[in-house]
GROMACS .gro file of C-alpha atoms in nm:
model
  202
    1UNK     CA    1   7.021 -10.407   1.084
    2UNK     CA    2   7.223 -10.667   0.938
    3UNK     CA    3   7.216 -10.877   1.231
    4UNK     CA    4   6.826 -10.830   1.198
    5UNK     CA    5   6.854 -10.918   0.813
    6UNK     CA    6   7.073 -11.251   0.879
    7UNK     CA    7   6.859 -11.403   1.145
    8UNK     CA    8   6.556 -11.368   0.930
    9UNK     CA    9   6.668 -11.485   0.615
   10UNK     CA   10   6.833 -11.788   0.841
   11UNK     CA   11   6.516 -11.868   0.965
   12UNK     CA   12   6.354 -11.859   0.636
   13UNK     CA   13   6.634 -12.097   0.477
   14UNK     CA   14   6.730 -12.327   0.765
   15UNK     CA   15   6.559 -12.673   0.789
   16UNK     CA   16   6.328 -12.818   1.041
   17UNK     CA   17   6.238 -13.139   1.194
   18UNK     CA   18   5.949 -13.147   0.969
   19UNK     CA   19   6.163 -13.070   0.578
   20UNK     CA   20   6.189 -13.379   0.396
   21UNK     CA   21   6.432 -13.665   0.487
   22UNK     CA   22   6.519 -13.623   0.107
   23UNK     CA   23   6.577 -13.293   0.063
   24UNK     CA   24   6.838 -13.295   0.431
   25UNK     CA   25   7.019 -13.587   0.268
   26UNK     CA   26   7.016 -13.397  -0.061
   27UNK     CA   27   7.171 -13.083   0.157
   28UNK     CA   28   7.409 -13.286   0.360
   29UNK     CA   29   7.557 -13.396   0.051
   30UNK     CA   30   7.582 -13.065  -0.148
   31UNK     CA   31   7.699 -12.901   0.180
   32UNK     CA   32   8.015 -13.151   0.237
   33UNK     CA   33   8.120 -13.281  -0.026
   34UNK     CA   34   8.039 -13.106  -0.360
   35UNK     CA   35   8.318 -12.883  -0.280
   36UNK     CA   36   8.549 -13.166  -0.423
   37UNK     CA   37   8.487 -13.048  -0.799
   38UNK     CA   38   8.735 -12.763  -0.694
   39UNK     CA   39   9.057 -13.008  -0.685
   40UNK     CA   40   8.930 -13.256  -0.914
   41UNK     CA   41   8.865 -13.029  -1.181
   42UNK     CA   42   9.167 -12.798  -1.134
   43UNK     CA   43   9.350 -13.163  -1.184
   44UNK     CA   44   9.220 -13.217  -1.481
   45UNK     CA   45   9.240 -12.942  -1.686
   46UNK     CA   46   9.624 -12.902  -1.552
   47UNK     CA   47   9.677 -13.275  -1.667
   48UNK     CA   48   9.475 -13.338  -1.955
   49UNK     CA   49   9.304 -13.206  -2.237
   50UNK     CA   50   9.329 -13.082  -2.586
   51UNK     CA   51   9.730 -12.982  -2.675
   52UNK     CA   52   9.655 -12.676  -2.827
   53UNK     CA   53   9.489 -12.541  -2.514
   54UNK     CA   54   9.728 -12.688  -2.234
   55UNK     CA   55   9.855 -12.371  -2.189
   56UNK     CA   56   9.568 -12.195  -2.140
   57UNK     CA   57   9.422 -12.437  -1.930
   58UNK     CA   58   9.752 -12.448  -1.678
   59UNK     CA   59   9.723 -12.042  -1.689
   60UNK     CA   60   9.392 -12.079  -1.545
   61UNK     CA   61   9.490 -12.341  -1.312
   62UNK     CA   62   9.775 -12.103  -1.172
   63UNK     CA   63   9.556 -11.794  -1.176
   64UNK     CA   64   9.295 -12.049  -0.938
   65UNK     CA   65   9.541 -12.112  -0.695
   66UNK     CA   66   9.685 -11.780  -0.642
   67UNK     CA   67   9.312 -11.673  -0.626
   68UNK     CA   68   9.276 -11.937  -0.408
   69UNK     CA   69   9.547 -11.866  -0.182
   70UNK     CA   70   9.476 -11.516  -0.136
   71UNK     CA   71   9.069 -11.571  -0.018
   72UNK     CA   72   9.121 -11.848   0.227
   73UNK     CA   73   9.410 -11.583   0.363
   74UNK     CA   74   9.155 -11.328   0.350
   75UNK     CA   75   8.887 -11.520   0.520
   76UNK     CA   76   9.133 -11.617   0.825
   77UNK     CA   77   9.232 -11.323   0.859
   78UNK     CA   78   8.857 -11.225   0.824
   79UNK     CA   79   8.737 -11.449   1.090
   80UNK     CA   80   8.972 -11.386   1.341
   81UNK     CA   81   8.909 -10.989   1.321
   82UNK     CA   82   8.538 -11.045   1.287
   83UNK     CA   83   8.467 -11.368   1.491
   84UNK     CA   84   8.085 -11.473   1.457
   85UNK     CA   85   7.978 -11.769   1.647
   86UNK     CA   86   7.794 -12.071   1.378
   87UNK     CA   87   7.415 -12.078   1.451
   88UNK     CA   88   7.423 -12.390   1.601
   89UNK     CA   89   7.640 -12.271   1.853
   90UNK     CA   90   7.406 -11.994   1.999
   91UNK     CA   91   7.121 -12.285   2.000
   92UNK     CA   92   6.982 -12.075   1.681
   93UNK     CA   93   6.766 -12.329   1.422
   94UNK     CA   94   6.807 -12.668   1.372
   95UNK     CA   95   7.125 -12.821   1.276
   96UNK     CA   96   7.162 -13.117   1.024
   97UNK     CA   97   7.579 -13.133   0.955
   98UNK     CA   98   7.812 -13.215   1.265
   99UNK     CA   99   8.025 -12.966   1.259
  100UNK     CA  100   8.322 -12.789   1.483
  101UNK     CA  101   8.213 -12.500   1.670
  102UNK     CA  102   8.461 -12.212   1.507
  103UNK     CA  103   8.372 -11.914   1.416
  104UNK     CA  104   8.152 -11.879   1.086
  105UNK     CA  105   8.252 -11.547   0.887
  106UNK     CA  106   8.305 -11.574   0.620
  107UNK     CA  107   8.252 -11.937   0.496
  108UNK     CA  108   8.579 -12.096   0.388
  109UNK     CA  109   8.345 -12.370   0.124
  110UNK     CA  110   8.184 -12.059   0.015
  111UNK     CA  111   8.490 -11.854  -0.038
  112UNK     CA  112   8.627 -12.137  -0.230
  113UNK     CA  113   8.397 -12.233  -0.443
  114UNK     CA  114   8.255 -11.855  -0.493
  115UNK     CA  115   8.641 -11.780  -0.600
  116UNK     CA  116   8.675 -12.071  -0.831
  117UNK     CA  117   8.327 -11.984  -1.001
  118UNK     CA  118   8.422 -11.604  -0.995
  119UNK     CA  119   8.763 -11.722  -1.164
  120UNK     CA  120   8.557 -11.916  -1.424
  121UNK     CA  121   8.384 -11.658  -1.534
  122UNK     CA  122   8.678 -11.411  -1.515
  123UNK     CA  123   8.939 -11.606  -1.720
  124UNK     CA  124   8.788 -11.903  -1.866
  125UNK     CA  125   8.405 -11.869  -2.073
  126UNK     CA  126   8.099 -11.760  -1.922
  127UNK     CA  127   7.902 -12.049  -1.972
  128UNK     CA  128   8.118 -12.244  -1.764
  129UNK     CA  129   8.136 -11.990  -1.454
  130UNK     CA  130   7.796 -11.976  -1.515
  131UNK     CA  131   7.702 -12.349  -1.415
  132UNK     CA  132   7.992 -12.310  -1.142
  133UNK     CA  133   7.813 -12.024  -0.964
  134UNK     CA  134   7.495 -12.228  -0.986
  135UNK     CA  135   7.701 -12.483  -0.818
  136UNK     CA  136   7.821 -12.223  -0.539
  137UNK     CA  137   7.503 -12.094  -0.453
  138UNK     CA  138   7.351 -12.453  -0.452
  139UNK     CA  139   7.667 -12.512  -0.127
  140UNK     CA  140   7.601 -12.178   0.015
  141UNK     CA  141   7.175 -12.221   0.025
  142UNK     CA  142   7.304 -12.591   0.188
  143UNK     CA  143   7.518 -12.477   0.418
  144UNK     CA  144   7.247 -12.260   0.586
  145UNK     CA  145   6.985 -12.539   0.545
  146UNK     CA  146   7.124 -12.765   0.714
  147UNK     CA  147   7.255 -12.533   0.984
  148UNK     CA  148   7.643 -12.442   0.993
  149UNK     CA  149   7.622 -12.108   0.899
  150UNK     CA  150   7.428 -11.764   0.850
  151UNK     CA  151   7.319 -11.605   0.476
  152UNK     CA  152   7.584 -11.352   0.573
  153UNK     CA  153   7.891 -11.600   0.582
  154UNK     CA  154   7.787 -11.711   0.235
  155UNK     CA  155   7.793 -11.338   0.106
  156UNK     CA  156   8.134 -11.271   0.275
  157UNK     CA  157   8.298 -11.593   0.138
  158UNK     CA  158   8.147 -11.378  -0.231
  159UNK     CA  159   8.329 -11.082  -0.138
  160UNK     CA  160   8.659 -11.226   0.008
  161UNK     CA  161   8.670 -11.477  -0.343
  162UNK     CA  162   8.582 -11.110  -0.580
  163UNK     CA  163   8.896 -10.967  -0.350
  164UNK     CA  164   9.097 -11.287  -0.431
  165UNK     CA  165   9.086 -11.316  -0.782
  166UNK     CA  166   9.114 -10.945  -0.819
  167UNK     CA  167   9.450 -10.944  -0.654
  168UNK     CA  168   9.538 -11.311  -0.821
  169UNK     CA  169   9.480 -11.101  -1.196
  170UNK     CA  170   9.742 -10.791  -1.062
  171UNK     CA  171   9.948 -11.040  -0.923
  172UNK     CA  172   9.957 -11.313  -1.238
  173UNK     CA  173  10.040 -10.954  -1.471
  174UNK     CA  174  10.354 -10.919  -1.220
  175UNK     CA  175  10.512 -11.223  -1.253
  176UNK     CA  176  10.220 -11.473  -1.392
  177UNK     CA  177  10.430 -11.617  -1.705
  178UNK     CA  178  10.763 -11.637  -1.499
  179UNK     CA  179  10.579 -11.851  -1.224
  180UNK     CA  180  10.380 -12.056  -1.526
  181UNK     CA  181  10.748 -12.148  -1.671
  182UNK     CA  182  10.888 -12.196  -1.326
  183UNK     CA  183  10.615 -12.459  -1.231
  184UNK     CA  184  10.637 -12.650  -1.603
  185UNK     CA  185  10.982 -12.728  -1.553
  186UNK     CA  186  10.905 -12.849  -1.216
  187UNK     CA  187  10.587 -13.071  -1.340
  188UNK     CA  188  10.804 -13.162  -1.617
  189UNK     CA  189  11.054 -13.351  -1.390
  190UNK     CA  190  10.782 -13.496  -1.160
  191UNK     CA  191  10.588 -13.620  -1.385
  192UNK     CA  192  10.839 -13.717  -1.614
  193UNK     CA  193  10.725 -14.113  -1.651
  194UNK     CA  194  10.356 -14.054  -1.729
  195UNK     CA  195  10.473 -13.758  -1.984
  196UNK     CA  196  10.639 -14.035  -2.180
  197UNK     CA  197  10.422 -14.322  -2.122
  198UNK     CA  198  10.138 -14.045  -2.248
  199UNK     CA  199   9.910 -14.058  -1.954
  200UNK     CA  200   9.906 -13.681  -1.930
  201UNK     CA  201   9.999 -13.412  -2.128
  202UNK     CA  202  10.366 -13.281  -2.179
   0.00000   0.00000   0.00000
C-alpha cells in the first residue's frame, strides 16, 4: 500500500519533458543547492550577532549539530537496513538532476534541512522555523520533481530529523552546558585574532 501510495504521488509530482524550462531550472536550483542556508546560517548566528544573545544563539548552534549528527546517523543507518533504489534508477519518471545511483531512503537534504527547520521551531521562535519548513518542503517537492527521489524519502528524512532533535534535547540536558563551555574555550583560542580585531563576537 505504501509502495502503491509513493508511485502515485511520484507520478503526480515528478516533471516531464513537457513542464516548463523555468520551473526545472527553478527545481534544479532549490534541489542542489538551497541546502547551503544550513552551514551558512549556523555560521552566522555562532559568529555574529547581538551580545546579549550570543549565548543563546551558540546554544542553538550546538543543539543543531548534535541534532544534526544524530539524523544523518540515523538515515545511514536507515538506508542501509532499508535500501530503496532512486526512481531514476528503476527507469521510473523523468529525471532532471545527475545524480549517483545510491539508495534513496530516507533523503539525507531532506533529513537535514527537515532537522534544522524542526530545530528552529523547537528551540529558537516559531516564525523562524516556520519560513525554514517552508524552505524544506520547497527541497523535498524539488527533489521529487526533478527526479532523485520518491515522496516517501522526503517523509522519512521528517521522521529521522523529529528522532534527531528529540535525542539532541535529552542529550544537550546531559551534558549540553559542559560541551557549550568546552567548545567556547576552544573557539576562543582559534579565533583569537578576529575576537580582538572585532570581526566576530567574543
Amino acid at each position: 500500500m505504501l509502495e502503491s501510495l509513493n508511485y502515485t504521488l511520484f507520478w503526480w509530482i515528478n516533471a516531464t519533458p513537457n513542464s516548463p524550462v523555468w520551473l526545472i531550472s527553478a527545481a534544479r536550483f532549490i534541489a542542489n543547492d538551497v541546502i547551503a542556508i544550513v552551514p551558512l546560517l549556523a555560521a552566522g548566528l555562532w559568529l555574529w550577532g547581538p551580545r546579549h544573545q550570543v549565548n543563546a544563539q551558540r546554544q542553538l548552534v550546538i543543539k543543531v549539530t548534535m541534532a544534526m549528527a544524530i539524523s544523518l546517523s540515523l538515515s545511514l543507518l536507515l538506508g542501509h537496513l532499508f535500501p530503496h533504489n532512486r526512481p531514476f534508477v528503476d527507469h521510473v519518471g523523468y529525471n532532471f538532476l545527475a545524480h549517483s545511483a545510491d539508495y534513496s531512503f530516507p533523503s539525507d537534504h531532506g533529513t537535514a534541512i527537515f532537522t534544522f527547520a524542526v530545530a528552529f521551531i523547537a528551540w529558537h521562535r516559531a516564525w523562524s522555523g516556520a519560513v525554514l519548513m517552508v524552505i524544506a518542503l520547497a527541497i523535498a517537492w524539488s527533489r521529487v520533481y526533478v527526479g532523485v527521489h520518491w515522496p516517501l524519502d522526503m517523509l522519512g528524512g521528517l521522521m529521522v530529523a523529529l528522532c534527531g532533535c528529540l535525542s539532541a534535547q535529552i542529550l544537550w540536558n546531559c551534558f549540553g552546558h559542559a560541551l557549550q563551555r568546552t567548545l567556547q574555550h576552544l573557539y576562543r583560542l582559534c579565533f583569537a585574532f578576529p575576537i580582538r580585531r572585532g570581526w566576530v563576537r567574543d
